[in-house]
Amino acid sequence: MINLVKVEYRRLFRLWTVPLLLLLAAYLSYTMIDKVLANDALPTYLLSGQATFANSFSANSVIFGPVILAGFFLGSDYTQRTLHQQIANGHSRKSIVFAKTIVYSSFSAFLLLLTPILTTVVVTKLRGWGEAFALADFLYILRALVLVTLLNISVVSLFILVSFICKDIPKTLIVSGLLIVILIELSGLFADKSSYFADIYEYFPLQQMDVVAQIHLSAAQLYKALLSAFIFWGVSIGTTLFIFERQDLR
Protein backbone atom coordinates (compact mmCIF):
# COMPACT_ATOMS: atom_id res chain seq x y z
CA MET A 1 0.00 0.00 0.00
CA ILE A 2 3.01 2.30 0.44
CA ASN A 3 3.54 2.42 -3.33
CA LEU A 4 -0.15 3.20 -3.79
CA VAL A 5 0.11 6.09 -1.32
CA LYS A 6 3.13 7.46 -3.24
CA VAL A 7 1.18 7.26 -6.49
CA GLU A 8 -1.75 9.10 -4.93
CA TYR A 9 0.50 11.87 -3.63
CA ARG A 10 1.95 12.31 -7.12
CA ARG A 11 -1.57 12.53 -8.53
CA LEU A 12 -2.53 15.06 -5.89
CA PHE A 13 0.37 17.43 -6.50
CA ARG A 14 -0.24 17.37 -10.25
CA LEU A 15 -3.72 18.86 -9.77
CA TRP A 16 -4.07 22.44 -10.97
CA THR A 17 -6.41 23.11 -8.05
CA VAL A 18 -3.75 22.52 -5.36
CA PRO A 19 -1.89 25.88 -5.83
CA LEU A 20 -5.26 27.65 -5.93
CA LEU A 21 -6.33 26.02 -2.66
CA LEU A 22 -3.09 27.11 -1.01
CA LEU A 23 -3.70 30.66 -2.25
CA LEU A 24 -7.28 30.47 -0.97
CA ALA A 25 -6.04 29.48 2.50
CA ALA A 26 -3.59 32.39 2.47
CA TYR A 27 -6.31 34.78 1.28
CA LEU A 28 -8.70 33.72 4.06
CA SER A 29 -5.92 34.43 6.53
CA TYR A 30 -5.32 37.85 4.92
CA THR A 31 -9.00 38.81 5.30
CA MET A 32 -8.54 38.55 9.08
CA ILE A 33 -5.03 40.00 9.22
CA ASP A 34 -6.16 43.01 7.18
CA LYS A 35 -8.23 44.20 10.15
CA VAL A 36 -5.08 44.30 12.28
CA LEU A 37 -3.06 46.07 9.59
CA ALA A 38 -5.82 48.66 9.13
CA ASN A 39 -5.70 49.53 12.85
CA ASP A 40 -9.49 49.43 13.03
CA ALA A 41 -11.41 48.56 16.19
CA LEU A 42 -10.39 44.95 16.60
CA PRO A 43 -12.60 42.05 17.66
CA THR A 44 -11.46 40.25 20.80
CA TYR A 45 -9.98 37.31 18.90
CA LEU A 46 -7.46 39.58 17.13
CA LEU A 47 -6.13 41.36 20.18
CA SER A 48 -3.28 38.88 20.70
CA GLY A 49 -1.76 35.78 19.15
CA GLN A 50 -3.14 33.63 21.96
CA ALA A 51 -6.70 34.88 21.42
CA THR A 52 -6.37 34.42 17.65
CA PHE A 53 -5.10 30.86 18.01
CA ALA A 54 -7.90 29.89 20.39
CA ASN A 55 -10.65 31.24 18.12
CA SER A 56 -9.49 30.74 14.54
CA PHE A 57 -10.21 27.03 14.09
CA SER A 58 -13.96 27.48 13.88
CA ALA A 59 -13.89 29.64 10.73
CA ASN A 60 -16.44 27.80 8.59
CA SER A 61 -15.22 29.14 5.26
CA VAL A 62 -11.96 27.13 5.38
CA ILE A 63 -13.82 23.81 5.15
CA PHE A 64 -14.67 24.52 1.51
CA GLY A 65 -11.03 23.95 0.54
CA PRO A 66 -11.29 20.20 1.25
CA VAL A 67 -14.70 20.18 -0.47
CA ILE A 68 -13.08 21.46 -3.67
CA LEU A 69 -10.17 19.04 -3.27
CA ALA A 70 -12.58 16.11 -2.83
CA GLY A 71 -14.27 16.96 -6.11
CA PHE A 72 -11.14 17.25 -8.24
CA PHE A 73 -8.98 14.62 -6.51
CA LEU A 74 -11.50 11.94 -5.49
CA GLY A 75 -14.44 12.70 -7.77
CA SER A 76 -12.24 12.31 -10.85
CA ASP A 77 -11.29 8.72 -9.97
CA TYR A 78 -14.34 7.32 -11.70
CA THR A 79 -14.43 9.59 -14.75
CA GLN A 80 -10.70 9.08 -15.42
CA ARG A 81 -10.99 5.35 -14.63
CA THR A 82 -8.20 5.59 -12.05
CA LEU A 83 -9.92 3.07 -9.81
CA HIS A 84 -10.32 0.60 -12.66
CA GLN A 85 -6.59 0.76 -13.42
CA GLN A 86 -5.59 0.36 -9.77
CA ILE A 87 -7.75 -2.73 -9.38
CA ALA A 88 -6.39 -4.12 -12.68
CA ASN A 89 -2.87 -3.63 -11.22
CA GLY A 90 -3.76 -6.01 -8.40
CA HIS A 91 -4.54 -3.58 -5.57
CA SER A 92 -7.36 -4.56 -3.23
CA ARG A 93 -10.34 -2.24 -2.89
CA LYS A 94 -9.60 -1.83 0.81
CA SER A 95 -6.02 -0.72 0.07
CA ILE A 96 -7.26 1.74 -2.51
CA VAL A 97 -9.72 3.34 -0.08
CA PHE A 98 -7.14 3.59 2.70
CA ALA A 99 -4.45 4.99 0.38
CA LYS A 100 -6.81 7.69 -0.88
CA THR A 101 -7.96 8.38 2.67
CA ILE A 102 -4.38 8.87 3.88
CA VAL A 103 -3.42 11.21 1.05
CA TYR A 104 -6.63 13.22 0.89
CA SER A 105 -7.03 13.51 4.67
CA SER A 106 -3.43 14.52 5.32
CA PHE A 107 -3.46 17.30 2.73
CA SER A 108 -6.93 18.46 3.76
CA ALA A 109 -5.78 18.64 7.39
CA PHE A 110 -2.80 20.73 6.25
CA LEU A 111 -5.10 23.08 4.34
CA LEU A 112 -7.41 23.48 7.32
CA LEU A 113 -4.49 24.29 9.64
CA LEU A 114 -2.80 26.70 7.22
CA THR A 115 -5.21 29.63 7.63
CA PRO A 116 -5.30 29.60 11.47
CA ILE A 117 -1.52 29.15 11.75
CA LEU A 118 -0.71 31.95 9.28
CA THR A 119 -3.16 34.26 11.02
CA THR A 120 -1.80 33.43 14.48
CA VAL A 121 1.83 33.94 13.42
CA VAL A 122 1.16 37.36 11.87
CA VAL A 123 -1.05 38.58 14.73
CA THR A 124 1.57 37.41 17.25
CA LYS A 125 4.26 39.26 15.29
CA LEU A 126 2.21 42.46 15.23
CA ARG A 127 0.53 42.40 18.64
CA GLY A 128 2.40 39.81 20.68
CA TRP A 129 1.28 36.49 22.14
CA GLY A 130 -0.59 38.21 24.95
CA GLU A 131 1.79 37.21 27.73
CA ALA A 132 5.32 35.89 28.10
CA PHE A 133 5.58 32.74 25.97
CA ALA A 134 6.41 29.74 28.15
CA LEU A 135 6.73 25.96 27.85
CA ALA A 136 3.08 25.63 28.92
CA ASP A 137 2.06 27.69 25.88
CA PHE A 138 4.06 25.44 23.57
CA LEU A 139 2.41 22.34 25.05
CA TYR A 140 -1.00 23.98 24.74
CA ILE A 141 -0.38 24.75 21.04
CA LEU A 142 0.85 21.20 20.40
CA ARG A 143 -2.17 19.65 22.16
CA ALA A 144 -4.62 21.89 20.30
CA LEU A 145 -3.04 21.19 16.90
CA VAL A 146 -3.13 17.42 17.43
CA LEU A 147 -6.78 17.43 18.52
CA VAL A 148 -7.89 19.86 15.80
CA THR A 149 -6.12 17.71 13.20
CA LEU A 150 -7.95 14.59 14.39
CA LEU A 151 -11.27 16.43 14.25
CA ASN A 152 -10.51 17.83 10.79
CA ILE A 153 -9.61 14.38 9.48
CA SER A 154 -12.90 13.03 10.79
CA VAL A 155 -14.88 15.86 9.16
CA VAL A 156 -13.31 15.46 5.71
CA SER A 157 -13.96 11.70 5.82
CA LEU A 158 -17.56 12.67 5.00
CA PHE A 159 -16.38 14.04 1.64
CA ILE A 160 -14.55 10.78 0.90
CA LEU A 161 -17.83 8.94 1.38
CA VAL A 162 -19.67 11.43 -0.85
CA SER A 163 -17.11 11.03 -3.65
CA PHE A 164 -17.53 7.23 -3.70
CA ILE A 165 -21.31 7.65 -3.84
CA CYS A 166 -21.48 10.43 -6.44
CA LYS A 167 -18.68 9.08 -8.66
CA ASP A 168 -17.91 12.30 -10.56
CA ILE A 169 -16.57 15.81 -9.99
CA PRO A 170 -19.70 18.04 -10.24
CA LYS A 171 -21.89 15.84 -8.02
CA THR A 172 -19.15 15.46 -5.41
CA LEU A 173 -18.66 19.23 -5.29
CA ILE A 174 -22.37 20.02 -5.10
CA VAL A 175 -23.37 17.34 -2.60
CA SER A 176 -20.36 17.94 -0.32
CA GLY A 177 -20.94 21.69 -0.42
CA LEU A 178 -24.64 21.35 0.36
CA LEU A 179 -23.99 18.89 3.17
CA ILE A 180 -21.51 21.15 4.89
CA VAL A 181 -23.80 24.18 4.54
CA ILE A 182 -26.66 22.20 6.06
CA LEU A 183 -24.53 20.87 8.90
CA ILE A 184 -23.05 24.29 9.69
CA GLU A 185 -25.95 26.67 9.09
CA LEU A 186 -29.22 24.79 9.43
CA SER A 187 -28.07 22.50 12.22
CA GLY A 188 -26.84 25.51 14.15
CA LEU A 189 -30.27 27.11 13.86
CA PHE A 190 -32.10 23.95 14.86
CA ALA A 191 -29.76 23.38 17.77
CA ASP A 192 -30.94 26.62 19.36
CA LYS A 193 -34.56 25.47 19.23
CA SER A 194 -34.37 21.80 20.14
CA SER A 195 -32.43 20.58 23.16
CA TYR A 196 -32.53 16.98 21.87
CA PHE A 197 -31.05 17.99 18.51
CA ALA A 198 -28.53 20.25 20.25
CA ASP A 199 -27.28 17.34 22.35
CA ILE A 200 -26.71 15.24 19.23
CA TYR A 201 -25.20 18.10 17.21
CA GLU A 202 -22.65 18.80 19.94
CA TYR A 203 -20.96 15.52 19.00
CA PHE A 204 -20.40 16.61 15.39
CA PRO A 205 -16.62 17.16 15.06
CA LEU A 206 -16.95 20.74 13.78
CA GLN A 207 -18.67 21.65 17.04
CA GLN A 208 -15.66 20.46 19.00
CA MET A 209 -13.12 22.75 17.29
CA ASP A 210 -13.64 25.72 19.59
CA VAL A 211 -13.58 23.50 22.67
CA VAL A 212 -10.25 21.75 22.01
CA ALA A 213 -8.57 25.00 20.92
CA GLN A 214 -9.08 26.64 24.32
CA ILE A 215 -6.30 26.80 26.90
CA HIS A 216 -8.26 24.91 29.53
CA LEU A 217 -9.61 21.52 28.49
CA SER A 218 -11.18 19.14 30.96
CA ALA A 219 -10.84 15.36 30.75
CA ALA A 220 -14.55 15.09 29.91
CA GLN A 221 -14.17 17.55 27.03
CA LEU A 222 -11.12 15.68 25.76
CA TYR A 223 -12.93 12.32 25.79
CA LYS A 224 -15.95 13.86 24.07
CA ALA A 225 -13.81 15.32 21.28
CA LEU A 226 -11.91 12.07 20.73
CA LEU A 227 -15.12 10.05 20.76
CA SER A 228 -16.66 12.45 18.25
CA ALA A 229 -13.64 12.23 15.93
CA PHE A 230 -13.19 8.44 15.99
CA ILE A 231 -16.88 7.56 15.68
CA PHE A 232 -17.51 9.99 12.80
CA TRP A 233 -14.36 8.84 10.96
CA GLY A 234 -15.13 5.17 11.56
CA VAL A 235 -18.71 5.46 10.29
CA SER A 236 -17.70 7.48 7.20
CA ILE A 237 -14.77 5.32 6.13
CA GLY A 238 -16.54 2.08 7.10
CA THR A 239 -19.53 3.05 4.94
CA THR A 240 -17.18 4.03 2.10
CA LEU A 241 -15.53 0.58 2.22
CA PHE A 242 -18.92 -1.14 2.35
CA ILE A 243 -20.15 0.76 -0.72
CA PHE A 244 -16.95 0.43 -2.76
CA GLU A 245 -16.62 -3.31 -2.12
CA ARG A 246 -20.04 -3.77 -3.76
CA GLN A 247 -19.71 -1.33 -6.66
CA ASP A 248 -19.61 -2.59 -10.22
CA LEU A 249 -16.87 -0.63 -12.01
CA ARG A 250 -17.60 -1.85 -15.51
Short mmCIF file of N, CA, C and O in Angstrom, two decimals, residues 48 50 128-134 137 215:
data_model
loop_
_atom_site.label_atom_id
_atom_site.label_comp_id
_atom_site.label_asym_id
_atom_site.label_seq_id
_atom_site.Cartn_x
_atom_site.Cartn_y
_atom_site.Cartn_z
N SER A 48 -4.58 39.51 20.42
CA SER A 48 -3.28 38.88 20.70
C SER A 48 -3.18 37.57 19.94
O SER A 48 -4.19 37.02 19.48
N GLN A 50 -2.47 34.68 21.18
CA GLN A 50 -3.14 33.63 21.96
C GLN A 50 -4.64 33.61 21.69
O GLN A 50 -5.23 32.54 21.48
N GLY A 128 1.89 40.62 19.59
CA GLY A 128 2.40 39.81 20.68
C GLY A 128 1.50 38.62 20.99
O GLY A 128 0.35 38.56 20.54
N TRP A 129 2.04 37.69 21.77
CA TRP A 129 1.28 36.49 22.14
C TRP A 129 0.19 36.80 23.15
O TRP A 129 -0.83 36.14 23.22
N GLY A 130 0.38 37.83 23.92
CA GLY A 130 -0.59 38.21 24.95
C GLY A 130 0.00 38.15 26.34
O GLY A 130 -0.45 38.81 27.27
N GLU A 131 1.04 37.34 26.48
CA GLU A 131 1.79 37.21 27.73
C GLU A 131 3.13 36.60 27.39
O GLU A 131 3.38 36.23 26.24
N ALA A 132 4.01 36.49 28.36
CA ALA A 132 5.32 35.89 28.10
C ALA A 132 5.14 34.43 27.66
O ALA A 132 4.46 33.66 28.33
N PHE A 133 5.72 34.09 26.52
CA PHE A 133 5.58 32.74 25.97
C PHE A 133 6.40 31.76 26.80
O PHE A 133 7.59 31.96 27.01
N ALA A 134 5.76 30.71 27.27
CA ALA A 134 6.41 29.74 28.15
C ALA A 134 6.23 28.32 27.61
O ALA A 134 5.52 28.11 26.61
N ASP A 137 2.70 27.21 27.11
CA ASP A 137 2.06 27.69 25.88
C ASP A 137 2.40 26.79 24.70
O ASP A 137 1.54 26.50 23.87
N ILE A 215 -7.44 27.10 26.02
CA ILE A 215 -6.30 26.80 26.90
C ILE A 215 -6.66 25.73 27.92
O ILE A 215 -5.90 24.79 28.16
#
